[in-house]
Coordinates of C-alpha atoms in Angstrom, one line a residue:
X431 CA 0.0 0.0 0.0
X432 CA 3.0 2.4 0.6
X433 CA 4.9 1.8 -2.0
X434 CA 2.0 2.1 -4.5
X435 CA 0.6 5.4 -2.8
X436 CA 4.8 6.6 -3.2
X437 CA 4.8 5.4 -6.5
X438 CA 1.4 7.3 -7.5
X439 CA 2.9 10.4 -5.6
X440 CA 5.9 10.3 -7.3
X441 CA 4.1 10.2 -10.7
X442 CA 1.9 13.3 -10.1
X443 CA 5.1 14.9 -9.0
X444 CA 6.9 14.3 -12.4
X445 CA 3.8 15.2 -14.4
X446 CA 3.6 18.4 -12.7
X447 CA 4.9 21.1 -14.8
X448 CA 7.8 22.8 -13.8
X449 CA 6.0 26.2 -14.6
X450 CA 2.5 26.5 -14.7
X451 CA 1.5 29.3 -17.0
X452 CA -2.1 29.6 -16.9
X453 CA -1.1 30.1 -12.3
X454 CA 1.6 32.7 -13.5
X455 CA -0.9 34.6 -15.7
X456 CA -3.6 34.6 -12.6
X457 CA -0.7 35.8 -10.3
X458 CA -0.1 38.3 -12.5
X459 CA -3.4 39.5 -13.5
X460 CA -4.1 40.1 -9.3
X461 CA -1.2 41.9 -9.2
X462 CA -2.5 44.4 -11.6
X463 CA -2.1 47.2 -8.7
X464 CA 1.9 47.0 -8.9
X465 CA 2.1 46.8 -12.6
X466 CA -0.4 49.1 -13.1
X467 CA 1.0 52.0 -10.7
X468 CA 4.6 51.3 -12.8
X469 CA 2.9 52.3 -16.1
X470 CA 1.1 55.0 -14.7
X471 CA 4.7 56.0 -13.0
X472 CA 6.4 55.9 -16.8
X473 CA 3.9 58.0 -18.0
X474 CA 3.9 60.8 -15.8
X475 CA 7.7 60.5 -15.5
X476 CA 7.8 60.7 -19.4
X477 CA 5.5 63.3 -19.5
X478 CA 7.5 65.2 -16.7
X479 CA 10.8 64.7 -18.5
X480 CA 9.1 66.6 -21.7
X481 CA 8.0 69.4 -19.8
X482 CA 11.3 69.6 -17.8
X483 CA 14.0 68.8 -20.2
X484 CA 12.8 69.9 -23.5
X485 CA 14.4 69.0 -26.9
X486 CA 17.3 71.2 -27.9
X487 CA 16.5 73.4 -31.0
X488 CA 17.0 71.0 -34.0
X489 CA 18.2 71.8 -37.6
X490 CA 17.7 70.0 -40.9
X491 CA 19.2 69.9 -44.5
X492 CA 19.7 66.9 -47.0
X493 CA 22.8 66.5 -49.3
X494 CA 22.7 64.8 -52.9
X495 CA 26.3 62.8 -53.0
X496 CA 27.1 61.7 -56.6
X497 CA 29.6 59.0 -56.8
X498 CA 31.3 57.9 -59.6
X499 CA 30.8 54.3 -58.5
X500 CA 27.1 54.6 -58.6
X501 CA 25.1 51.2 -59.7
X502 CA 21.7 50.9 -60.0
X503 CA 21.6 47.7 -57.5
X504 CA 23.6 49.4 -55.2
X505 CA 22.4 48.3 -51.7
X506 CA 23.5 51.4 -50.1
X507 CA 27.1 51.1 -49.4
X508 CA 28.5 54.2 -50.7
X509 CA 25.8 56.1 -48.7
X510 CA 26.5 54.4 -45.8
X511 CA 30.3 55.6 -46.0
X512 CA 29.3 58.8 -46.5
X513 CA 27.7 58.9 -43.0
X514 CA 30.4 57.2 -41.4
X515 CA 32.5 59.7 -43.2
X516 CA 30.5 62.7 -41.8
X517 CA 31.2 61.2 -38.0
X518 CA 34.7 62.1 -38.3
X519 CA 36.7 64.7 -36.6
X520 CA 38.2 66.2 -40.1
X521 CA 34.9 67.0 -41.3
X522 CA 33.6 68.5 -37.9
X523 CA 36.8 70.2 -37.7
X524 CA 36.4 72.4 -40.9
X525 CA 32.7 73.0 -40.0
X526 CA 34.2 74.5 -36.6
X527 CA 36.4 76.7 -38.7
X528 CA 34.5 78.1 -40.9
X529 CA 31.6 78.6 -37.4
X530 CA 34.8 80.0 -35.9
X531 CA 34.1 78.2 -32.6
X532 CA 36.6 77.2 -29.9
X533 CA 34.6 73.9 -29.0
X534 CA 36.7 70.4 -29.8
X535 CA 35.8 68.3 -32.4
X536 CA 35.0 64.9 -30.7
X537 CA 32.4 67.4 -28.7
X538 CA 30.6 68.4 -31.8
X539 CA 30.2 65.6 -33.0
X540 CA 27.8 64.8 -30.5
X541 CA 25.6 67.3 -31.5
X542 CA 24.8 65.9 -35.3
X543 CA 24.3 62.6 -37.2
X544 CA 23.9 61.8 -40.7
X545 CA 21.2 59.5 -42.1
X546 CA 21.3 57.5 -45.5
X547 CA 17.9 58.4 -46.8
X548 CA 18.5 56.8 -50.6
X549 CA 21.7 55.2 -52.1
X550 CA 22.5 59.5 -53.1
X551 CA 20.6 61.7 -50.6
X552 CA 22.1 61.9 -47.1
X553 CA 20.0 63.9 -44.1
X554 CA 22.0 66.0 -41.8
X555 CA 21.0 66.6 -38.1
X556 CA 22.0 69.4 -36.0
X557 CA 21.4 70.7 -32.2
X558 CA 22.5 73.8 -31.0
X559 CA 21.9 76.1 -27.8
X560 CA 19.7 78.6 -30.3
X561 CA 17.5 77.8 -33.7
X562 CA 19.9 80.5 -35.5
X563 CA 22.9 78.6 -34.2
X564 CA 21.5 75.0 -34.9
X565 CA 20.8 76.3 -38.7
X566 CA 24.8 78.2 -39.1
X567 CA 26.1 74.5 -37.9
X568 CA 24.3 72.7 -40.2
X569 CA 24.8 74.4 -43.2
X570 CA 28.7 74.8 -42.0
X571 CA 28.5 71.1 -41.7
X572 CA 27.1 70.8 -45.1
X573 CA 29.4 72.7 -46.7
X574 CA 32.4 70.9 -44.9
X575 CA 31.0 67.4 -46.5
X576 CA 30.2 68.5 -49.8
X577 CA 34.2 70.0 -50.0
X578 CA 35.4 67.6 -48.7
X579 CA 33.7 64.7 -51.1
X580 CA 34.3 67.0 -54.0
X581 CA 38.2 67.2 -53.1
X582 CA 38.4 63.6 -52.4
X583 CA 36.9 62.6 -55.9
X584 CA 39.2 65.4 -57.6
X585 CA 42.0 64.0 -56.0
X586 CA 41.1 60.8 -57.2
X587 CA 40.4 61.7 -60.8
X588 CA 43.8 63.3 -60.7
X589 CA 45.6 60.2 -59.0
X590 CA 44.3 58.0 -62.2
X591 CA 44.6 60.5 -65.0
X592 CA 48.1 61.0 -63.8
X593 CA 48.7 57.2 -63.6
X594 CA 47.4 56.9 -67.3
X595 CA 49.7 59.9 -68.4
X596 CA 52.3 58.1 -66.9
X597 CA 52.0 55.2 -68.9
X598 CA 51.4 57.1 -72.2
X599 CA 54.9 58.4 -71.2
X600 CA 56.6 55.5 -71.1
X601 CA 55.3 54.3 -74.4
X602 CA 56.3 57.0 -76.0
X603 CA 59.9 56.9 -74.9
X604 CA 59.7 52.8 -76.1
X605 CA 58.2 54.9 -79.5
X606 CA 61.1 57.2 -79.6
X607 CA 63.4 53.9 -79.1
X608 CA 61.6 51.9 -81.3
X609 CA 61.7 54.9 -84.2
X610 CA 66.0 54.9 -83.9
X611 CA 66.3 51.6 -84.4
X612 CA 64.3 51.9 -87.7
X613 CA 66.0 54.8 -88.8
X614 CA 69.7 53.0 -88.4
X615 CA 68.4 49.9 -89.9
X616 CA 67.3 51.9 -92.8
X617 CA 70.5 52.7 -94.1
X618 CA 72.0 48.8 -93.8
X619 CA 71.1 47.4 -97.4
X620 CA 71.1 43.6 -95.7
X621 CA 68.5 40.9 -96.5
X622 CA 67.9 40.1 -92.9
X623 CA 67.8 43.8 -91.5
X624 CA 64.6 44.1 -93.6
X625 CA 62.9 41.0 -91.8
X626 CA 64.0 42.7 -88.3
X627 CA 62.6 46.4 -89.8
X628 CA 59.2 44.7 -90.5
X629 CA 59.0 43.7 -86.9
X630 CA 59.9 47.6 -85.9
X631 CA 57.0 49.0 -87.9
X632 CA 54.5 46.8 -86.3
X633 CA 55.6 47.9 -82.9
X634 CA 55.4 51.2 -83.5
X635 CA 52.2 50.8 -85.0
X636 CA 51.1 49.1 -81.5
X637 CA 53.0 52.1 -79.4
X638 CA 50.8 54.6 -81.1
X639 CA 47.7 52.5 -80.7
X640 CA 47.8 52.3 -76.7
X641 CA 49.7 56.2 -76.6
X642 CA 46.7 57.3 -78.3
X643 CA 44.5 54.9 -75.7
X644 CA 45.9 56.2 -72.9
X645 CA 45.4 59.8 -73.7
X646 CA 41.5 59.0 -74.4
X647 CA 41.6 57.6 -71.1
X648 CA 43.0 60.0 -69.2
X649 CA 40.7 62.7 -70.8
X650 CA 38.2 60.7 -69.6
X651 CA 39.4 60.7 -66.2
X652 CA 40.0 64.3 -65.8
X653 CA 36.4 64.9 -67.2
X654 CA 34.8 62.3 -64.6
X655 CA 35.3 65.0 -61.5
X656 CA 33.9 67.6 -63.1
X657 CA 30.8 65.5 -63.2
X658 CA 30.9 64.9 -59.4
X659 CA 31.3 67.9 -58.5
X660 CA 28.4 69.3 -60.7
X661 CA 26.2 66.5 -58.9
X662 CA 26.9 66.6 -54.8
X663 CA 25.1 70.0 -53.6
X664 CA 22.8 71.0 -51.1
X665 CA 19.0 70.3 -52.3
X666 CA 17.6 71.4 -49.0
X667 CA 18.3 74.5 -47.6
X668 CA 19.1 74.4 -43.7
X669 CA 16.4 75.2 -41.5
X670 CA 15.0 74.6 -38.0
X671 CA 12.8 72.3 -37.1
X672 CA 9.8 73.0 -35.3
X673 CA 9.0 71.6 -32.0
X674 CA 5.6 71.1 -30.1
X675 CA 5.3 70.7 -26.8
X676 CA 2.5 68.5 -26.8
X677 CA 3.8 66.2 -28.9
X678 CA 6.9 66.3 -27.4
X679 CA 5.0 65.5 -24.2
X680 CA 2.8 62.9 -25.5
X681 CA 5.8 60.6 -27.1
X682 CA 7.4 60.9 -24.2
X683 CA 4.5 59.6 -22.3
X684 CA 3.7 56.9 -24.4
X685 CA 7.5 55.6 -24.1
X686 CA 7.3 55.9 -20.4
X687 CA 3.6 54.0 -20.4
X688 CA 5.1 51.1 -22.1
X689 CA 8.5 51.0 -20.7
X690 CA 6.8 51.5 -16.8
X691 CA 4.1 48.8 -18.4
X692 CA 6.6 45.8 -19.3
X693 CA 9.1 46.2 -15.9
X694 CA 5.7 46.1 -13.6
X695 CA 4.9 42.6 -15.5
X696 CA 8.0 41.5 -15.4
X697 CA 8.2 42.4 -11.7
X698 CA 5.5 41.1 -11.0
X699 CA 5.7 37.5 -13.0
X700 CA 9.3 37.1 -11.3
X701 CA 8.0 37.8 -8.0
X702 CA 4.9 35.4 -8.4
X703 CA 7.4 32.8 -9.1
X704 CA 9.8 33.7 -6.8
X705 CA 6.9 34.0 -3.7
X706 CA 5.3 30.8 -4.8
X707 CA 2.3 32.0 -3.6
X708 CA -0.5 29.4 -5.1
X709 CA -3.7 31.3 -6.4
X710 CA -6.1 28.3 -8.2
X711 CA -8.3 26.8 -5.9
X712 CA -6.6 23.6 -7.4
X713 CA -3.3 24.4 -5.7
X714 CA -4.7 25.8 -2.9
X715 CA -7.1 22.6 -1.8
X716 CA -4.2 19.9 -3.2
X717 CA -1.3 22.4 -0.5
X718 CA -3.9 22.1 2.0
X719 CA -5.6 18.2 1.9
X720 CA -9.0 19.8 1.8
X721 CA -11.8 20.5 -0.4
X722 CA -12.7 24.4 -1.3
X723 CA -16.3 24.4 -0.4
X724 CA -16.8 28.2 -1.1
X725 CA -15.9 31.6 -2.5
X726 CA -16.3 35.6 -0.9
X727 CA -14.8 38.6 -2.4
X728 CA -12.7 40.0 -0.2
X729 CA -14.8 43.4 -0.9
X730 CA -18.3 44.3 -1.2
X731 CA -17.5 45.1 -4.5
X732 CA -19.6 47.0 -7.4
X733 CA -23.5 47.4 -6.5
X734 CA -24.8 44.7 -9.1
X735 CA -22.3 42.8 -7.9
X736 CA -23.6 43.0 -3.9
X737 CA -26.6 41.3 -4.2
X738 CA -24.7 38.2 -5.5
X739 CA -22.3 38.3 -3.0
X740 CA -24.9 38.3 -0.2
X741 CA -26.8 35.7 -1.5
X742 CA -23.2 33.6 -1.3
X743 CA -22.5 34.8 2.4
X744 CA -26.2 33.3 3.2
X745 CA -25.4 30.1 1.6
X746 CA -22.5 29.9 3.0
X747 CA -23.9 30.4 6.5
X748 CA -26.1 28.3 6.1
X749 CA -23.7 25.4 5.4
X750 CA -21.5 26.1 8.2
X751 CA -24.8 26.0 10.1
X752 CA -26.0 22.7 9.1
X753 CA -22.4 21.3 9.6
X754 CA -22.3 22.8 13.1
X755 CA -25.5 21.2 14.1
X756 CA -24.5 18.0 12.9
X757 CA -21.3 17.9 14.9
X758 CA -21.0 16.7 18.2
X759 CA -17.8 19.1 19.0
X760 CA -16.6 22.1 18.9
X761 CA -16.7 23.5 15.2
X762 CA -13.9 26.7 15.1
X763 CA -13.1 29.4 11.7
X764 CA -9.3 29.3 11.5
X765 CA -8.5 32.3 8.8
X766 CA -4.7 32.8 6.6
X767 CA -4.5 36.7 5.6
X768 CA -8.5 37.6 6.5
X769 CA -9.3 37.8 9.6
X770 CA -12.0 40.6 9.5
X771 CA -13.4 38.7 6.5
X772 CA -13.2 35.4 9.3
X773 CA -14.9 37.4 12.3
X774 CA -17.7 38.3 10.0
X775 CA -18.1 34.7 8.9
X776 CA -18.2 33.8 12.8
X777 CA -20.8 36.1 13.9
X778 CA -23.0 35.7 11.0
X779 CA -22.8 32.0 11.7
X780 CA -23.4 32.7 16.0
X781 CA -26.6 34.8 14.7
X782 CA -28.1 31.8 12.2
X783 CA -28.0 29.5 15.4
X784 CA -29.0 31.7 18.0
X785 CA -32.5 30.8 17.4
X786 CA -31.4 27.5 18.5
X787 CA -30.0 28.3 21.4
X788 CA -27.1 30.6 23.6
X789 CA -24.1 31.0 21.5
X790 CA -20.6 31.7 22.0
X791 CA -17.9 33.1 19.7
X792 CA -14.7 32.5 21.1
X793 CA -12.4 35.3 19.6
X794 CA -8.7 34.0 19.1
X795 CA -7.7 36.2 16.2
X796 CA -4.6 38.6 16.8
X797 CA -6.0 41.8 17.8
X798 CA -9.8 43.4 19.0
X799 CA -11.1 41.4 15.6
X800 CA -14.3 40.2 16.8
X801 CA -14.3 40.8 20.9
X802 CA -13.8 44.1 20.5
X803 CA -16.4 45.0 17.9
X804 CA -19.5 47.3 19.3
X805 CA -22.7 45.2 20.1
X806 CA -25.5 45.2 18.4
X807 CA -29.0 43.5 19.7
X808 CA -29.5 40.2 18.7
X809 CA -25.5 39.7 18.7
X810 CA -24.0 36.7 20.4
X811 CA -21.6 36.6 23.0
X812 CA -17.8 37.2 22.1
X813 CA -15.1 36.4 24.7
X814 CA -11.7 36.4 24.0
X815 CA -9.7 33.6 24.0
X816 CA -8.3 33.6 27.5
X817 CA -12.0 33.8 29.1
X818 CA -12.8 30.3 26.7
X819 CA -12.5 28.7 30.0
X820 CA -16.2 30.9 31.7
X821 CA -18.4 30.1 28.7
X822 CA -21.4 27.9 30.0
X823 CA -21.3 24.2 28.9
X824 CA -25.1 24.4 27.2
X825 CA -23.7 27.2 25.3
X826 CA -22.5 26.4 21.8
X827 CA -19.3 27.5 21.0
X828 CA -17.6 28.6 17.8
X829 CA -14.0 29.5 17.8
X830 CA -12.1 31.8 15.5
X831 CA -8.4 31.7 15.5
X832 CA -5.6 32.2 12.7
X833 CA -2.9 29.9 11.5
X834 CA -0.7 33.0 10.3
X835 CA 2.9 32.6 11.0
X836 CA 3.5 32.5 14.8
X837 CA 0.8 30.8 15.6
X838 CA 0.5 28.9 19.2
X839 CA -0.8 25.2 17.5
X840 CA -1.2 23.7 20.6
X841 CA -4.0 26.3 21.3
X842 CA -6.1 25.7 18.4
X843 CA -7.8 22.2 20.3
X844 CA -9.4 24.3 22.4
X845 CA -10.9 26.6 19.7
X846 CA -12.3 23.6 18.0
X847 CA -11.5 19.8 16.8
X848 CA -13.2 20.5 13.5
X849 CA -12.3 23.4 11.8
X850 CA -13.5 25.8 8.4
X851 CA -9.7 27.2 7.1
X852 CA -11.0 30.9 5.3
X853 CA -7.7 31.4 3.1
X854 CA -6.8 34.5 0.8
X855 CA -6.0 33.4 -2.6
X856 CA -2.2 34.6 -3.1
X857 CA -1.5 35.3 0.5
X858 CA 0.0 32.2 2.1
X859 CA 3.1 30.3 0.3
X860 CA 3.1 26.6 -0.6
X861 CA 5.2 25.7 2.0
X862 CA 3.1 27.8 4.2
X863 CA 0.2 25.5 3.3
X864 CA 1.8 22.3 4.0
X865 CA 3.0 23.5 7.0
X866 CA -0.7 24.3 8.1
X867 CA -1.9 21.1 6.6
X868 CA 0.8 19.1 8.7
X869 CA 0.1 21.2 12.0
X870 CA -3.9 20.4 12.4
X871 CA -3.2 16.9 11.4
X872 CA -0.5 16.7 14.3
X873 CA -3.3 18.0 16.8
X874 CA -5.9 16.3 15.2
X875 CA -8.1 18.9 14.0
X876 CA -10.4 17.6 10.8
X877 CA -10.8 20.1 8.1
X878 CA -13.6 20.5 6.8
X879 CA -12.9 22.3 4.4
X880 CA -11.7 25.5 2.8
X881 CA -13.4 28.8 2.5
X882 CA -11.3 31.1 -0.5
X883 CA -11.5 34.5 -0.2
X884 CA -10.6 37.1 -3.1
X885 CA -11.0 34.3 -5.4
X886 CA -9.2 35.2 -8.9
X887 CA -13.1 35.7 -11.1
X888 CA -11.5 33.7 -14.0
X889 CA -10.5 30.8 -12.3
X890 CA -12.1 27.8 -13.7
X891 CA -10.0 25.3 -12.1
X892 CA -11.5 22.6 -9.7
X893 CA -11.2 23.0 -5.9
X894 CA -12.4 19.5 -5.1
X895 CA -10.2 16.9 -4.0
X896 CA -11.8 13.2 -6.0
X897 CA -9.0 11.3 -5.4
X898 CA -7.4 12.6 -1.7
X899 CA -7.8 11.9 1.6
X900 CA -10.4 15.0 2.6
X901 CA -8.5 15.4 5.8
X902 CA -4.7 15.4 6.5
X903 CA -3.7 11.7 6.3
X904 CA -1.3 11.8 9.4
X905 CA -5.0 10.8 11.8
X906 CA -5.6 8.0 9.5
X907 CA -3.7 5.4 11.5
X908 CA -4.4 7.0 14.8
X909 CA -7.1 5.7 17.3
X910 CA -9.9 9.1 17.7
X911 CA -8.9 10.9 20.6
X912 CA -11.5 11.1 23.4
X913 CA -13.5 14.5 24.3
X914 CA -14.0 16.6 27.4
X915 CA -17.7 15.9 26.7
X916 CA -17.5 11.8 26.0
X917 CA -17.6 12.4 21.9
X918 CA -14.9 11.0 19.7
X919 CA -12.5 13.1 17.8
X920 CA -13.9 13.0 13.8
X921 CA -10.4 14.3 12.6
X922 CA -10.4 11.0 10.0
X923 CA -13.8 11.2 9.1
X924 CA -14.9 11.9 5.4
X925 CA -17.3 15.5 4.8
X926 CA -19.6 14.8 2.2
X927 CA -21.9 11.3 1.3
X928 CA -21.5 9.3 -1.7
X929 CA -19.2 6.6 -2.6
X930 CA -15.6 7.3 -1.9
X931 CA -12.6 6.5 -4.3
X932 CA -9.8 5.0 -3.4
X933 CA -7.2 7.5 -1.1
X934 CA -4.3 9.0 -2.1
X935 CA -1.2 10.8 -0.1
X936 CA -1.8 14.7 -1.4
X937 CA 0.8 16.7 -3.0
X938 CA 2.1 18.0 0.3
X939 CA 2.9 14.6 1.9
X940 CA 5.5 13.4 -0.3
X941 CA 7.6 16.6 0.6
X942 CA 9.1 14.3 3.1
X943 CA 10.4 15.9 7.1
X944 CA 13.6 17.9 5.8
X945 CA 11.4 20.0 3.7
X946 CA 8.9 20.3 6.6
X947 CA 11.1 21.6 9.1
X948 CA 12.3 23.6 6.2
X949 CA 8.4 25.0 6.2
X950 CA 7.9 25.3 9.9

């Protein structure tokens, strides 16, 4: 029986996913206060950082760039080096010459960028302190580029018309050789210099071919620049750009929304894993070894919504009234993160039985919870937990107590033997939960089972345990302990009728002792 019960344990375990997504989306969603006040941060910080910091005065002006390399399927290379030409210190240094400013390069070129708009037409950016001053360094800056491109493709039309010139040099001083040798073999009458002067003539014939060559070339060269230079201008005059304060103010905001908007998620979804907080009424009933039986807002909540919720406080009431009459002991409200929510439950139920007979809440919550509430008539009695000792025996008792962190467990007994756990959804962690669930089966409270509060309204999971043991498992082989009044503990007792499936060790159990002194 043990090892099969391990074995089954051991194979929900591994089935479990290691992250369940559709608990890390609830988390998330009920965290929608933290997230929410980080967007709403962003955007007012954004908005605030318009207002405060506006954008310096900003000038414009675009730049055609001929290149003598130009291709059609050009993928925008040349451009490219253009702008990465522009970001250099010779190019801001003659715009700050001709401005006739003091500042350092590398410092100016802070202030401007270049963007490849087309493979030939370069957009150039410019901040200043004034509009006038952001419109004399850009077209300063203009003119700098479009001298320095032009000298740099002079230069290099030069460089290659030279180079050609060079070589029609050389052939013509191999021509000039070349034309000696014929005229000295001229004058020799011998058969075989007339073989070797045949040879001559065809290589001079070839020398003036590629002399003239090379001078077409090199004319074409020299009237390549000229064709630059005709073709890189300024098409766009500088001027200042115009800049709205609204705008300004609502891009800013916008950024700041979303940025504020993804860290609050992400804050929040690696908290919810980190806390381990469970949220489903699945998780919560399998931590705890006990059914959910029923659901409260933690809040009134909207008015359509309050007549729903009453008509689920007076259902619930009335359950916990039926079970309480039915039970030979003492029945007690044990509340994890809502204890006003708990005192309410109590003294709705005390006021449902009154009819019956006297009725005594027995207060145990941390703090003037329910004893120290103002009376109203037709209230029961509420005594502290120190004075549990004066209530009457024919009274009926109800105890309300906590199983927060700190709690006393040896005290709860005396509250009740069976017990109602009111949880928060998100408030206690999983090893919290064990750790409760291992306690009241150590003192050999039953739970009957769990009331959630603040219940996540798209939660669609089931709270109901088919398969487990409805109470903690550790009473199972444990003889019922005897009562004060002659009843028998009912800690191992099953709530509900029907016909019961076979039992299985809940999640918690299989935790094993080092992880539940790691909980305590």
């Amino acid at each position: 029986m043990t090892t099969s019960t391990t074995a089954e344990s051991s194979a929900s375990s591994a089935a479990a996913p290691l992250l369940d997504l559709q608990a890390l989306v609830v988390a998330v969603r009920r965290r929608r206060r933290l997230w929410g006040a980080l967007a709403l941060l962003g955007l007012l910080a954004g908005a605030a950082l318009a207002v405060l910091m506006p954008p310096s005065p900003t000038a414009v002006t675009e730049v055609l760039v001929a290149h003598e390399a130009d291709q059609p399927n050009d993928t925008g290379t040349l451009i490219r080096t253009d702008v990465q030409l522009l970001q250099t210190t010779q190019i801001a240094d003659k715009a700050l010459r001709a401005l006739r400013s003091t500042d350092k390069p590398e410092d100016f070129m802070q202030d401007y960028r270049g963007t490849g708009l087309t493979n030939n037409l370069l957009q150039i950016t410019v901040t200043g302190d004034t509009d006038a001053q952001a419109v004399a360094r850009a077209r300063a800056l203009a003119d700098a580029f479009v001298a320095d491109h032009v000298q740099r493709m002079q230069k290099t039309a030069q460089a290659e018309a030279q180079a050609l010139l060079d070589q029609r040099d050389r052939m013509r001083d191999e021509l000039a050789q070349v034309n000696k040798e014929i005229g000295n073999q001229s004058a020799d009458s011998n058969p075989k210099a007339s073989a070797s002067l045949e040879s001559l003539f065809a290589r001079r014939a070839e020398l003036n071919s590629r002399i003239s060559d090379f001078d077409e070339r090199a004319a074409d060269a020299r009237t390549g620049a000229p064709q630059v230079v005709a073709g890189t201008q300024i098409v766009d005059t500088p001027h200042a750009l115009r800049q709205s304060l609204p705008k300004a103010v609502a891009t800013d905001a916008a950024i700041g929304l979303v940025l504020g908007l993804v860290l609050g998620l992400a804050l929040a979804a690696v908290g919810t894993v980190v806390a381990d907080r469970p949220v489903l009424r699945r998780d919560i009933a399998a931590n705890l070894g006990a059914s959910v039986v029923a659901e409260l807002p933690r809040r009134t909540g909207r008015p359509w919504q309050r007549r729903r919720t009453r008509l689920t406080r007076e259902r619930l009431t009335a359950t916990l009234a039926r079970t309480t009459r039915d039970s030979a002991e003492p029945v007690s409200l044990l509340e994890l993160g809502c204890a006003r929510s708990t005192s309410v439950i109590a003294l709705d139920l005390a006021r449902a039985m009154a009819a019956e007979g006297p009725v005594t809440v027995v207060d145990g919550l941390p703090g003037p919870q329910s004893a120290g509430r103002r009376r109203r008539p037709g209230d029961p009695t509420v005594v502290g937990a120190e004075r549990a000792a004066t209530v009457p025996p024919q009274d009926r008792r109800i105890g309300v107590g906590s199983v927060a962190p700190g709690t006393a467990w040896t005290d709860l007994p005396y509250l009740g033997t069976r017990t109602v756990l009111v949880v928060r959804a998100g408030h206690g962690s999983a090893a919290w939960l064990h750790t409760v669930a291992r306690q009241l089966a150590d003192q050999r409270i039953a739970v009957i089972g769990v009331v959630l509060i603040d219940p996540d309204p798209r939660d669609r999971t089931d709270g109901t345990l088919w398969d487990g043991a409805h109470t903690a498992p550790r009473g199972l082989s444990e003889r019922p302990a005897r009562q004060p009044g002659g009843g028998t503990s009912h800690a191992v007792q099953a709530v509900g009728e029907g016909r019961r499936r076979p039992e299985r060790q809940p999640v918690w159990a299989a935790r094993g002792p080092e992880n539940d002194q790691e909980a305590r």
